[in-house]
Short mmCIF file of C-alpha atoms in Angstrom, two decimals:
data_model
loop_
_atom_site.label_atom_id
_atom_site.label_comp_id
_atom_site.label_asym_id
_atom_site.label_seq_id
_atom_site.Cartn_x
_atom_site.Cartn_y
_atom_site.Cartn_z
CA MET X 1 18.63 -21.11 -27.90
CA SER X 2 18.62 -18.16 -30.21
CA THR X 3 14.91 -18.66 -30.91
CA THR X 4 13.72 -18.08 -27.34
CA PRO X 5 12.74 -14.47 -26.76
CA PRO X 6 14.55 -12.42 -24.12
CA MET X 7 12.80 -12.37 -20.74
CA LEU X 8 12.17 -8.68 -21.25
CA ARG X 9 12.23 -6.66 -24.42
CA ILE X 10 11.58 -2.93 -24.42
CA ARG X 11 11.43 -0.92 -27.61
CA ASN X 12 11.26 2.84 -27.98
CA LEU X 13 9.40 3.38 -24.72
CA HIS X 14 8.01 6.87 -24.13
CA LYS X 15 6.17 8.22 -21.10
CA HIS X 16 4.99 11.73 -20.23
CA TYR X 17 3.49 13.16 -17.07
CA GLY X 18 1.50 16.08 -18.39
CA SER X 19 3.89 17.99 -20.61
CA ASN X 20 6.87 16.58 -18.76
CA PRO X 21 8.68 13.79 -20.60
CA ILE X 22 9.92 11.11 -18.20
CA LEU X 23 11.00 8.39 -20.60
CA ARG X 24 12.21 9.42 -24.02
CA GLY X 25 12.77 6.29 -26.03
CA ILE X 26 14.09 3.38 -23.98
CA ASP X 27 15.38 0.22 -25.66
CA LEU X 28 16.36 -2.57 -23.34
CA ASP X 29 16.64 -6.33 -23.56
CA VAL X 30 17.12 -8.51 -20.52
CA ALA X 31 18.14 -12.11 -21.03
CA ARG X 32 16.99 -15.07 -18.98
CA GLY X 33 18.85 -15.16 -15.68
CA GLU X 34 20.50 -11.82 -16.30
CA VAL X 35 20.85 -9.20 -13.57
CA VAL X 36 20.62 -5.66 -14.87
CA VAL X 37 21.31 -2.82 -12.47
CA VAL X 38 19.94 0.59 -13.42
CA ILE X 39 21.67 3.63 -11.97
CA GLY X 40 21.22 7.32 -12.54
CA PRO X 41 20.32 10.59 -10.84
CA SER X 42 16.89 10.98 -9.28
CA GLY X 43 14.31 12.07 -11.79
CA SER X 44 16.10 10.21 -14.56
CA GLY X 45 13.12 7.91 -15.08
CA LYS X 46 14.47 4.72 -13.47
CA SER X 47 11.50 4.06 -11.22
CA THR X 48 9.01 5.03 -13.92
CA LEU X 49 10.71 2.53 -16.22
CA LEU X 50 10.09 -0.26 -13.72
CA SER X 51 6.46 0.80 -13.28
CA CYS X 52 5.97 0.74 -17.03
CA ILE X 53 7.33 -2.79 -17.33
CA ASN X 54 4.32 -4.25 -15.50
CA PHE X 55 2.07 -1.45 -16.73
CA LEU X 56 1.36 -0.10 -13.25
CA GLU X 57 2.09 3.12 -15.09
CA PRO X 58 0.65 3.00 -18.61
CA PHE X 59 3.32 4.13 -21.04
CA ASP X 60 2.51 6.41 -23.96
CA THR X 61 4.16 4.68 -26.88
CA GLY X 62 6.57 1.86 -27.50
CA GLU X 63 6.49 -1.81 -26.71
CA VAL X 64 7.18 -3.99 -23.71
CA ARG X 65 7.31 -7.77 -24.07
CA ILE X 66 7.59 -10.12 -21.14
CA ASP X 67 8.93 -13.50 -22.21
CA GLY X 68 7.78 -12.69 -25.74
CA GLU X 69 4.29 -11.54 -24.77
CA PRO X 70 3.36 -7.86 -25.19
CA ILE X 71 1.97 -6.09 -22.12
CA GLY X 72 -0.16 -2.98 -22.00
CA TRP X 73 -1.36 -2.05 -25.44
CA CYS X 74 -2.43 -4.40 -28.13
CA GLY X 75 -3.98 -4.19 -31.55
CA GLY X 76 -2.72 -2.45 -34.63
CA GLY X 77 -0.18 0.32 -34.95
CA GLU X 78 -0.21 3.56 -33.01
CA GLY X 79 -3.66 5.09 -33.08
CA SER X 80 -5.61 1.87 -33.50
CA ARG X 81 -4.24 0.22 -30.39
CA VAL X 82 -6.42 -0.64 -27.41
CA ARG X 83 -5.65 -1.26 -23.79
CA GLN X 84 -5.15 -4.92 -23.02
CA SER X 85 -7.96 -6.60 -21.10
CA GLU X 86 -7.61 -6.30 -17.34
CA ARG X 87 -7.59 -10.08 -17.15
CA ASP X 88 -4.55 -10.32 -19.41
CA LEU X 89 -2.84 -7.48 -17.56
CA ASP X 90 -3.42 -9.19 -14.22
CA ARG X 91 -2.05 -12.46 -15.56
CA LEU X 92 1.10 -10.79 -16.91
CA ARG X 93 1.59 -8.77 -13.74
CA ALA X 94 1.37 -11.95 -11.71
CA SER X 95 4.46 -13.17 -13.56
CA VAL X 96 6.51 -10.05 -12.76
CA GLY X 97 7.43 -9.32 -9.16
CA ILE X 98 8.16 -5.78 -8.03
CA VAL X 99 9.66 -4.80 -4.70
CA PHE X 100 9.07 -1.22 -3.64
CA GLN X 101 11.16 1.27 -1.72
CA GLN X 102 8.39 1.54 0.89
CA PHE X 103 7.84 -2.25 1.23
CA ASN X 104 4.04 -1.87 0.88
CA LEU X 105 3.31 -4.95 2.94
CA PHE X 106 -0.34 -5.42 3.87
CA PRO X 107 -0.38 -4.17 7.48
CA HIS X 108 -3.64 -5.87 8.45
CA MET X 109 -2.27 -9.32 7.67
CA THR X 110 0.40 -11.44 9.28
CA VAL X 111 3.63 -12.08 7.42
CA LEU X 112 2.36 -15.51 6.42
CA ALA X 113 -0.97 -14.10 5.22
CA ASN X 114 0.95 -11.52 3.16
CA LEU X 115 2.80 -14.35 1.45
CA ILE X 116 -0.15 -16.60 0.67
CA GLU X 117 -2.62 -13.86 -0.27
CA ALA X 118 -1.83 -13.57 -3.97
CA PRO X 119 -0.95 -17.25 -4.56
CA THR X 120 -4.29 -18.38 -3.12
CA GLN X 121 -6.43 -15.52 -4.43
CA VAL X 122 -4.84 -15.02 -7.84
CA LEU X 123 -3.19 -18.32 -8.76
CA ARG X 124 -5.80 -20.36 -6.85
CA ILE X 125 -3.14 -22.50 -5.24
CA PRO X 126 -4.57 -24.58 -2.35
CA GLU X 127 -3.89 -22.92 0.96
CA THR X 128 -1.89 -25.78 2.48
CA GLN X 129 0.42 -25.79 -0.51
CA ALA X 130 0.77 -22.00 -0.53
CA ARG X 131 1.46 -22.07 3.19
CA ALA X 132 4.21 -24.67 2.83
CA ARG X 133 5.85 -22.68 0.08
CA ALA X 134 5.54 -19.46 2.06
CA LEU X 135 7.24 -20.99 5.08
CA ALA X 136 10.08 -22.26 2.88
CA LEU X 137 10.48 -18.78 1.40
CA LEU X 138 10.55 -17.18 4.85
CA GLU X 139 13.34 -19.52 5.78
CA LYS X 140 15.17 -18.58 2.62
CA VAL X 141 15.05 -14.87 3.49
CA GLY X 142 16.05 -15.66 7.07
CA LEU X 143 12.71 -14.99 8.75
CA SER X 144 11.41 -18.43 9.68
CA GLY X 145 10.31 -17.30 13.11
CA LYS X 146 8.27 -14.36 11.87
CA ALA X 147 5.36 -16.06 10.07
CA GLY X 148 2.85 -14.98 12.70
CA ALA X 149 4.18 -11.44 13.14
CA TYR X 150 2.51 -8.35 11.73
CA PRO X 151 4.52 -6.10 9.40
CA GLY X 152 4.42 -3.27 11.93
CA GLU X 153 6.30 -5.44 14.41
CA LEU X 154 9.28 -5.91 12.07
CA SER X 155 12.30 -3.77 11.31
CA GLY X 156 12.59 -2.14 7.89
CA GLY X 157 15.10 -4.74 6.73
CA GLN X 158 12.86 -7.57 7.85
CA GLN X 159 9.84 -5.99 6.17
CA GLN X 160 11.73 -5.63 2.92
CA ARG X 161 12.79 -9.27 3.05
CA VAL X 162 9.14 -10.23 3.59
CA ALA X 163 8.23 -8.10 0.57
CA ILE X 164 10.80 -9.97 -1.52
CA ALA X 165 9.44 -13.30 -0.28
CA ARG X 166 5.90 -12.16 -1.08
CA CYS X 167 6.95 -11.59 -4.70
CA LEU X 168 8.82 -14.89 -4.86
CA ALA X 169 5.70 -16.70 -3.66
CA MET X 170 4.21 -15.92 -7.07
CA GLN X 171 7.17 -17.66 -8.76
CA PRO X 172 7.78 -14.70 -11.05
CA LYS X 173 9.72 -14.89 -14.29
CA LEU X 174 11.22 -11.51 -13.64
CA MET X 175 11.79 -9.46 -10.51
CA LEU X 176 12.00 -5.67 -10.39
CA PHE X 177 13.65 -3.93 -7.44
CA ASP X 178 12.82 -0.24 -7.06
CA GLU X 179 15.40 1.34 -4.74
CA VAL X 180 14.61 -1.32 -2.19
CA THR X 181 17.28 -0.23 0.29
CA SER X 182 16.75 3.53 0.07
CA ALA X 183 14.28 3.69 2.96
CA LEU X 184 16.39 1.51 5.25
CA ASP X 185 18.73 2.44 8.06
CA PRO X 186 22.30 1.86 6.87
CA GLU X 187 22.85 -1.12 9.16
CA LEU X 188 19.82 -2.91 7.66
CA VAL X 189 20.86 -2.55 4.02
CA GLY X 190 23.23 -5.52 4.06
CA GLU X 191 20.66 -8.15 5.01
CA VAL X 192 18.42 -7.16 2.09
CA LEU X 193 21.29 -7.09 -0.40
CA ALA X 194 22.40 -10.52 0.83
CA VAL X 195 19.00 -11.94 -0.06
CA MET X 196 19.20 -10.37 -3.50
CA ARG X 197 22.67 -11.81 -4.07
CA ARG X 198 21.30 -15.21 -3.24
CA LEU X 199 18.48 -14.81 -5.75
CA ARG X 200 20.98 -13.89 -8.41
CA ASP X 201 23.00 -17.00 -7.61
CA GLU X 202 19.84 -19.03 -8.13
CA GLY X 203 19.48 -17.61 -11.62
CA LEU X 204 16.53 -15.27 -11.14
CA THR X 205 16.16 -12.60 -13.81
CA MET X 206 16.35 -9.24 -12.08
CA ILE X 207 16.26 -5.55 -12.84
CA VAL X 208 17.57 -3.56 -9.92
CA VAL X 209 17.27 0.20 -9.59
CA THR X 210 19.65 1.25 -6.86
CA HIS X 211 22.08 3.79 -5.52
CA GLU X 212 24.21 1.05 -3.97
CA MET X 213 27.19 1.27 -6.31
CA GLY X 214 29.12 -1.45 -4.51
CA PHE X 215 26.22 -3.83 -4.95
CA ALA X 216 25.87 -2.87 -8.60
CA ARG X 217 29.53 -3.63 -9.21
CA ASP X 218 29.41 -7.01 -7.45
CA VAL X 219 26.12 -8.38 -8.63
CA ALA X 220 25.27 -6.87 -12.00
CA ASP X 221 25.81 -8.68 -15.25
CA ARG X 222 25.20 -5.34 -16.86
CA VAL X 223 24.88 -1.81 -15.58
CA VAL X 224 22.61 0.69 -17.29
CA PHE X 225 23.10 4.40 -16.69
CA MET X 226 19.99 6.52 -17.23
CA ASP X 227 19.70 10.28 -17.30
CA GLY X 228 16.96 12.56 -18.59
CA GLY X 229 14.71 9.69 -19.60
CA VAL X 230 17.20 7.94 -21.87
CA ILE X 231 19.78 5.22 -21.46
CA VAL X 232 23.01 7.16 -21.71
CA GLU X 233 25.33 4.21 -21.53
CA GLN X 234 25.35 0.55 -20.57
CA GLY X 235 27.83 -2.26 -20.23
CA PRO X 236 29.41 -4.75 -17.87
CA PRO X 237 30.10 -3.21 -14.45
CA ALA X 238 33.84 -3.32 -14.94
CA GLN X 239 33.56 -1.25 -18.07
CA LEU X 240 30.91 1.17 -16.87
CA PHE X 241 32.58 1.89 -13.56
CA HIS X 242 36.19 1.80 -14.82
CA ARG X 243 35.90 3.30 -18.24
CA PRO X 244 32.64 5.16 -18.65
CA ASN X 245 32.31 6.63 -22.11
CA ALA X 246 29.93 9.47 -21.53
CA ARG X 247 30.74 12.60 -19.56
CA ARG X 248 27.35 12.43 -17.84
CA THR X 249 28.18 8.97 -16.54
CA ARG X 250 31.52 10.16 -15.15
CA GLU X 251 29.91 13.17 -13.52
CA PHE X 252 27.27 10.98 -11.91
CA LEU X 253 29.75 8.39 -10.65
CA GLY X 254 31.96 11.20 -9.37
CA LYS X 255 29.21 12.19 -6.94
CA PHE X 256 29.68 8.92 -5.14
CA ALA X 257 33.33 9.79 -4.54
CA ASN X 258 32.81 10.67 -0.90
CA THR X 259 30.73 7.67 0.02
CA ASP X 260 32.46 4.96 -1.95
CA GLU X 261 36.21 4.77 -2.07
CA ARG X 262 36.42 2.39 -4.97
CA ALA X 263 34.05 4.46 -7.00
CA THR X 264 36.23 7.47 -6.30
CA THR X 265 39.27 5.96 -7.84
CA LEU X 266 37.30 4.50 -10.69
CA ALA X 267 35.20 7.47 -11.54
CA SER X 268 37.90 10.08 -11.17
CA ALA X 269 40.50 8.12 -13.11
CA PRO X 270 41.33 10.27 -16.12
CA PRO X 271 39.59 8.71 -19.04
CA THR X 272 41.95 8.34 -21.93
CA GLY X 273 41.11 9.55 -25.35
CA ASP X 274 37.60 10.57 -24.52
CA PRO X 275 35.65 13.05 -26.56
CA PRO X 276 34.82 16.15 -24.53
CA GLY X 277 31.08 16.05 -24.91
CA PRO X 278 28.53 13.39 -24.03
CA LEU X 279 28.29 10.57 -26.47
CA PRO X 280 25.05 9.54 -28.08
CA PRO X 281 23.43 6.62 -26.25
CA SER X 282 25.39 3.50 -26.94
CA ASN X 283 23.00 0.65 -27.32
CA LEU X 284 25.15 -2.26 -26.34
CA VAL X 285 23.59 -5.59 -26.99
CA SER X 286 23.05 -7.66 -23.90
CA PRO X 287 25.79 -10.18 -23.20
CA MET F 1 -41.13 19.62 38.11
CA ASP F 2 -43.87 17.07 37.91
CA PHE F 3 -41.90 13.84 38.01
CA GLU F 4 -43.92 10.97 39.47
CA LEU F 5 -42.40 7.56 39.78
CA ALA F 6 -45.78 5.89 39.44
CA VAL F 7 -46.45 7.57 36.11
CA PHE F 8 -42.93 6.85 34.96
CA LEU F 9 -43.30 3.13 35.65
CA GLU F 10 -46.76 3.03 34.21
CA VAL F 11 -45.79 4.50 30.82
CA LEU F 12 -42.53 2.57 30.55
CA PRO F 13 -44.01 -0.47 28.72
CA ALA F 14 -45.54 1.80 26.08
CA LEU F 15 -42.24 3.63 25.75
CA ALA F 16 -40.36 0.35 25.45
CA ALA F 17 -42.67 -0.68 22.61
CA GLY F 18 -41.82 2.61 20.90
CA ALA F 19 -38.11 1.99 21.51
CA VAL F 20 -38.40 -1.36 19.75
CA VAL F 21 -39.87 0.39 16.71
CA THR F 22 -37.08 2.98 16.83
CA ALA F 23 -34.46 0.24 17.11
CA GLN F 24 -35.94 -1.65 14.17
CA LEU F 25 -36.03 1.45 11.99
CA ALA F 26 -32.48 2.36 12.96
CA LEU F 27 -31.15 -1.13 12.35
CA GLY F 28 -32.86 -1.45 8.98
CA ALA F 29 -31.74 2.00 7.89
CA ALA F 30 -28.19 1.43 9.17
CA LEU F 31 -27.77 -1.80 7.19
CA LEU F 32 -29.30 -0.32 4.05
CA GLY F 33 -27.36 2.90 4.58
CA LEU F 34 -24.15 0.90 4.85
CA VAL F 35 -24.91 -0.74 1.51
CA PHE F 36 -25.67 2.65 -0.09
CA GLY F 37 -22.58 4.14 1.50
CA LEU F 38 -20.29 1.32 0.42
CA LEU F 39 -21.56 1.43 -3.16
CA GLY F 40 -21.49 5.23 -3.12
CA GLY F 41 -17.99 5.34 -1.69
CA LEU F 42 -16.66 2.85 -4.24
CA ALA F 43 -18.32 4.86 -6.99
CA ARG F 44 -16.76 8.07 -5.66
CA VAL F 45 -13.23 6.67 -6.12
CA SER F 46 -14.04 4.77 -9.32
CA GLY F 47 -12.25 5.37 -12.58
CA ASN F 48 -15.64 5.60 -14.26
CA ARG F 49 -16.74 9.21 -14.74
CA LEU F 50 -20.44 8.41 -14.77
CA LEU F 51 -20.25 6.52 -11.49
CA ARG F 52 -18.18 9.30 -9.93
CA GLY F 53 -20.61 11.95 -11.10
CA THR F 54 -23.70 10.06 -10.01
CA SER F 55 -22.38 9.37 -6.52
CA LEU F 56 -21.21 12.95 -6.11
CA GLY F 57 -24.68 14.16 -7.15
CA TYR F 58 -26.26 11.81 -4.63
CA VAL F 59 -24.08 13.11 -1.82
CA LEU F 60 -24.56 16.77 -2.72
CA ILE F 61 -28.33 16.56 -3.02
CA VAL F 62 -29.06 14.37 -0.02
CA ARG F 63 -26.64 16.09 2.33
CA GLY F 64 -28.00 19.43 1.27
CA LEU F 65 -31.62 18.59 2.15
CA PRO F 66 -33.14 18.38 5.64
CA LEU F 67 -34.11 14.82 6.51
CA LEU F 68 -37.57 16.09 7.46
CA VAL F 69 -38.04 17.39 3.92
CA ILE F 70 -37.01 14.07 2.38
CA LEU F 71 -39.32 12.25 4.76
CA LEU F 72 -42.33 14.43 3.98
CA PHE F 73 -41.60 14.43 0.27
CA LEU F 74 -41.52 10.62 0.12
CA TYR F 75 -44.65 10.34 2.25
CA TYR F 76 -46.80 13.14 0.84
CA GLY F 77 -45.10 14.04 -2.43
CA LEU F 78 -44.63 10.66 -4.08
CA PRO F 79 -48.31 9.62 -3.89
CA SER F 80 -49.10 12.53 -6.23
CA ILE F 81 -47.16 10.71 -8.94
CA GLY F 82 -48.77 7.41 -8.05
CA VAL F 83 -46.07 6.01 -5.78
CA LEU F 84 -47.66 5.04 -2.52
CA LEU F 85 -45.30 3.72 0.12
CA SER F 86 -46.17 2.60 3.62
CA ALA F 87 -45.01 4.77 6.51
CA PRO F 88 -42.35 2.30 7.73
CA THR F 89 -41.01 1.91 4.19
CA VAL F 90 -40.79 5.67 3.79
CA ALA F 91 -39.10 5.92 7.17
CA VAL F 92 -36.42 3.32 6.43
CA LEU F 93 -35.91 4.68 2.92
CA ALA F 94 -35.51 8.30 4.00
CA LEU F 95 -33.23 7.40 6.89
CA SER F 96 -31.05 5.06 4.83
CA ILE F 97 -30.76 7.41 1.87
CA THR F 98 -29.61 10.15 4.20
CA ASN F 99 -27.35 7.88 6.23
CA GLY F 100 -25.94 6.41 3.00
CA ALA F 101 -24.90 9.83 1.74
CA TYR F 102 -22.85 10.50 4.86
CA VAL F 103 -21.43 6.97 4.86
CA THR F 104 -20.49 7.44 1.20
CA GLU F 105 -18.21 10.30 2.15
CA ILE F 106 -16.81 8.33 5.10
CA VAL F 107 -16.05 5.34 2.88
CA ARG F 108 -14.48 7.58 0.23
CA ALA F 109 -12.28 9.27 2.81
CA GLY F 110 -11.37 5.89 4.30
CA ILE F 111 -10.33 4.46 0.95
CA GLU F 112 -8.37 7.57 0.05
CA SER F 113 -6.58 7.51 3.40
CA ILE F 114 -4.97 4.16 2.56
CA ASP F 115 -1.49 4.60 1.10
CA ARG F 116 -1.50 4.31 -2.70
CA GLY F 117 1.34 1.84 -2.40
CA GLN F 118 -1.12 -0.72 -1.06
CA MET F 119 -3.10 -0.73 -4.28
CA ARG F 120 0.09 -0.72 -6.34
CA ALA F 121 1.45 -3.68 -4.42
CA ALA F 122 -1.81 -5.61 -4.73
CA ARG F 123 -2.13 -4.93 -8.45
CA SER F 124 1.52 -5.77 -9.06
CA LEU F 125 0.85 -9.21 -7.56
CA GLY F 126 -1.77 -9.79 -10.23
CA MET F 127 -4.80 -8.98 -8.08
CA SER F 128 -7.71 -7.43 -9.98
CA TYR F 129 -9.04 -4.04 -8.85
CA PRO F 130 -12.16 -5.52 -7.20
CA LEU F 131 -10.12 -8.22 -5.47
CA ALA F 132 -7.56 -5.69 -4.24
CA MET F 133 -10.39 -3.47 -2.97
CA ARG F 134 -12.09 -6.32 -1.16
CA ARG F 135 -9.04 -8.00 0.33
CA ILE F 136 -6.53 -5.19 0.83
CA ILE F 137 -8.02 -1.69 0.74
CA LEU F 138 -11.48 -2.00 2.32
CA PRO F 139 -10.41 -4.04 5.37
CA GLN F 140 -7.85 -1.37 6.21
CA ALA F 141 -10.23 1.48 5.42
CA PHE F 142 -12.95 -0.11 7.56
CA ARG F 143 -10.71 -0.08 10.63
CA ARG F 144 -9.95 3.56 10.08
CA VAL F 145 -13.53 4.72 9.65
CA LEU F 146 -15.02 2.87 12.61
CA PRO F 147 -15.22 6.02 14.78
CA PRO F 148 -17.00 8.17 12.17
CA LEU F 149 -19.25 5.23 11.28
CA THR F 150 -20.23 4.96 14.93
CA ASN F 151 -21.06 8.65 14.94
CA GLU F 152 -23.30 8.13 11.94
CA ALA F 153 -25.03 5.20 13.59
CA ILE F 154 -25.77 7.31 16.67
CA THR F 155 -26.99 10.18 14.52
CA LEU F 156 -29.21 7.71 12.74
CA VAL F 157 -30.79 6.46 15.95
CA LYS F 158 -31.52 10.03 16.97
CA ASN F 159 -32.80 10.98 13.52
CA THR F 160 -35.46 8.29 13.78
CA ALA F 161 -37.27 10.69 16.13
CA LEU F 162 -38.30 12.61 13.00
CA VAL F 163 -40.40 9.75 11.68
CA SER F 164 -43.05 10.46 14.30
CA VAL F 165 -44.34 13.12 11.88
CA ILE F 166 -45.48 10.43 9.44
CA ALA F 167 -47.58 8.54 11.98
CA ILE F 168 -45.12 5.92 13.16
CA SER F 169 -45.28 4.96 16.81
CA ASP F 170 -41.62 5.30 17.55
CA LEU F 171 -40.08 6.12 20.91
CA LEU F 172 -40.65 9.86 20.69
CA ARG F 173 -44.23 9.39 19.54
CA ALA F 174 -44.87 7.01 22.42
CA GLY F 175 -43.55 9.65 24.81
CA VAL F 176 -45.74 12.38 23.36
CA ASP F 177 -48.77 10.11 23.54
CA ALA F 178 -48.02 9.20 27.15
CA MET F 179 -47.64 12.87 28.02
CA THR F 180 -51.09 13.65 26.65
CA TRP F 181 -52.65 10.61 28.16
CA LYS F 182 -51.18 11.07 31.65
CA ALA F 183 -51.24 14.87 31.66
CA ASN F 184 -47.67 14.69 32.91
CA THR F 185 -44.67 15.96 30.96
CA PHE F 186 -41.57 15.18 32.93
CA SER F 187 -42.07 11.49 33.71
CA PRO F 188 -42.67 10.23 30.15
CA PHE F 189 -39.82 12.31 28.75
CA ALA F 190 -37.46 11.07 31.42
CA GLY F 191 -38.28 7.61 30.15
CA VAL F 192 -37.87 8.66 26.51
CA GLY F 193 -34.45 10.15 27.21
CA LEU F 194 -33.38 7.13 29.18
CA LEU F 195 -34.42 4.73 26.42
CA TYR F 196 -32.60 6.74 23.72
CA LEU F 197 -29.47 6.43 25.82
CA VAL F 198 -30.08 2.70 26.17
CA LEU F 199 -30.06 2.56 22.37
CA THR F 200 -27.07 4.82 21.71
CA ILE F 201 -24.58 4.03 24.47
CA PRO F 202 -24.15 0.37 23.42
CA LEU F 203 -23.05 1.67 20.01
CA LEU F 204 -20.16 3.47 21.64
CA VAL F 205 -19.23 0.31 23.49
CA LEU F 206 -19.47 -1.65 20.25
CA ASN F 207 -17.16 0.86 18.59
CA ARG F 208 -14.55 0.43 21.31
CA THR F 209 -14.75 -3.35 21.06
CA LEU F 210 -14.41 -3.37 17.28
CA GLU F 211 -11.59 -0.87 17.33
CA ARG F 212 -9.68 -3.01 19.78
CA ARG F 213 -10.37 -6.20 17.93
CA TYR F 214 -9.34 -4.90 14.52
CA ARG F 215 -6.51 -2.60 15.49
CA ILE F 216 -3.50 -2.79 13.22
CA ARG F 217 -0.37 -3.80 15.04
#
């Protein structure tokens, strides 16, 4: 299947806020069914990267293709490009789910209404069908009894699982997770991660920005380390956590020493034969 | 004090007729004002510069002018350029333009008070901007601005008293007429005050009902 495009293809992506560069040339391919976990210090551009993928944040230059189809800008080269029609943008966004740190459920609607809103309004799926699918999804995320509840009546973990189900209701090709456990009480993190593990087992293509190193190690097909708006290093979790090449990666992983025992031993293990300085970004091809 | 129950009861039907006119003007102007305010508010938060500028200009000019001036200008000023509007038309227009300017700011504030994440979430699900506004943002904003909208509605009812200067037999006018006719001041105005309260207090009750019905759990 070498002719099918990757689910996501990013080339030379740049993004500034004012004079402040946030993304400085990102190249990333994500294969069908692959789970890519993005780690890195705050301010490294991870969340902005996700927002650029569905063009919630317009990027400055570069190219993003979802399942072969460019999103955002179209037309000729730099300079002559134009913004894609809103209709095309909406259609592409409908195929990419994003789960936010702050859940962003619609508080004036029940859980069920949250789940059928976009399928009925955007995809024009008949309500009975959307409802049936929504109920099945709620069961999948372990919230069958909560269809009639309002978001404000749920715990953070439950809300986040509803938010995941809301995305799944659109049957996305690709799911983006933007620090989805960062706003949760520690005891609620597990239930959300369990749902995400299950999605991975079902073969969903996922990009996960997280600070949960344990989760990254267990679930990722590939871990990407970002810092200063570039991908510093990427590779299978075993390699990135055990034998990080770049000094910046080791320094970052070392900060998790106190909270994660395994990371401690991995990150502080003396790297053998390493050059002293940071390496240039190693653009490993996706597995 | 010259209150006389007999006079009070005698002028009440005339006052009630005036109250009906006041209620009609207020209702018409409130509905039209809501339309102006909704359009104005959406324009104020629009990505389109021209729309933003136009709506801001509308708000600045109308809020900066006394309603009485707008009323007299439309009634006496416009005919000089050949635009002749009937008194009730002028009344509803002046009241709704003014009301709309205040509602514009209320709608803008309501929309801006909704967390940006709501729009992001809606757009990320493939909803268009108008759809997200209609289904996600405005319903939440509406709940939040019910109290200030009620205030505006009450202000509107009271502002209708100004239209008596352009020869409309509203509640206040009916009171003034009764005062002249009966040579009694207190009794007619007691009725006028009472009837204004009959018009305004139900709005407060309506506000409470709506707030309870649409509260976000």
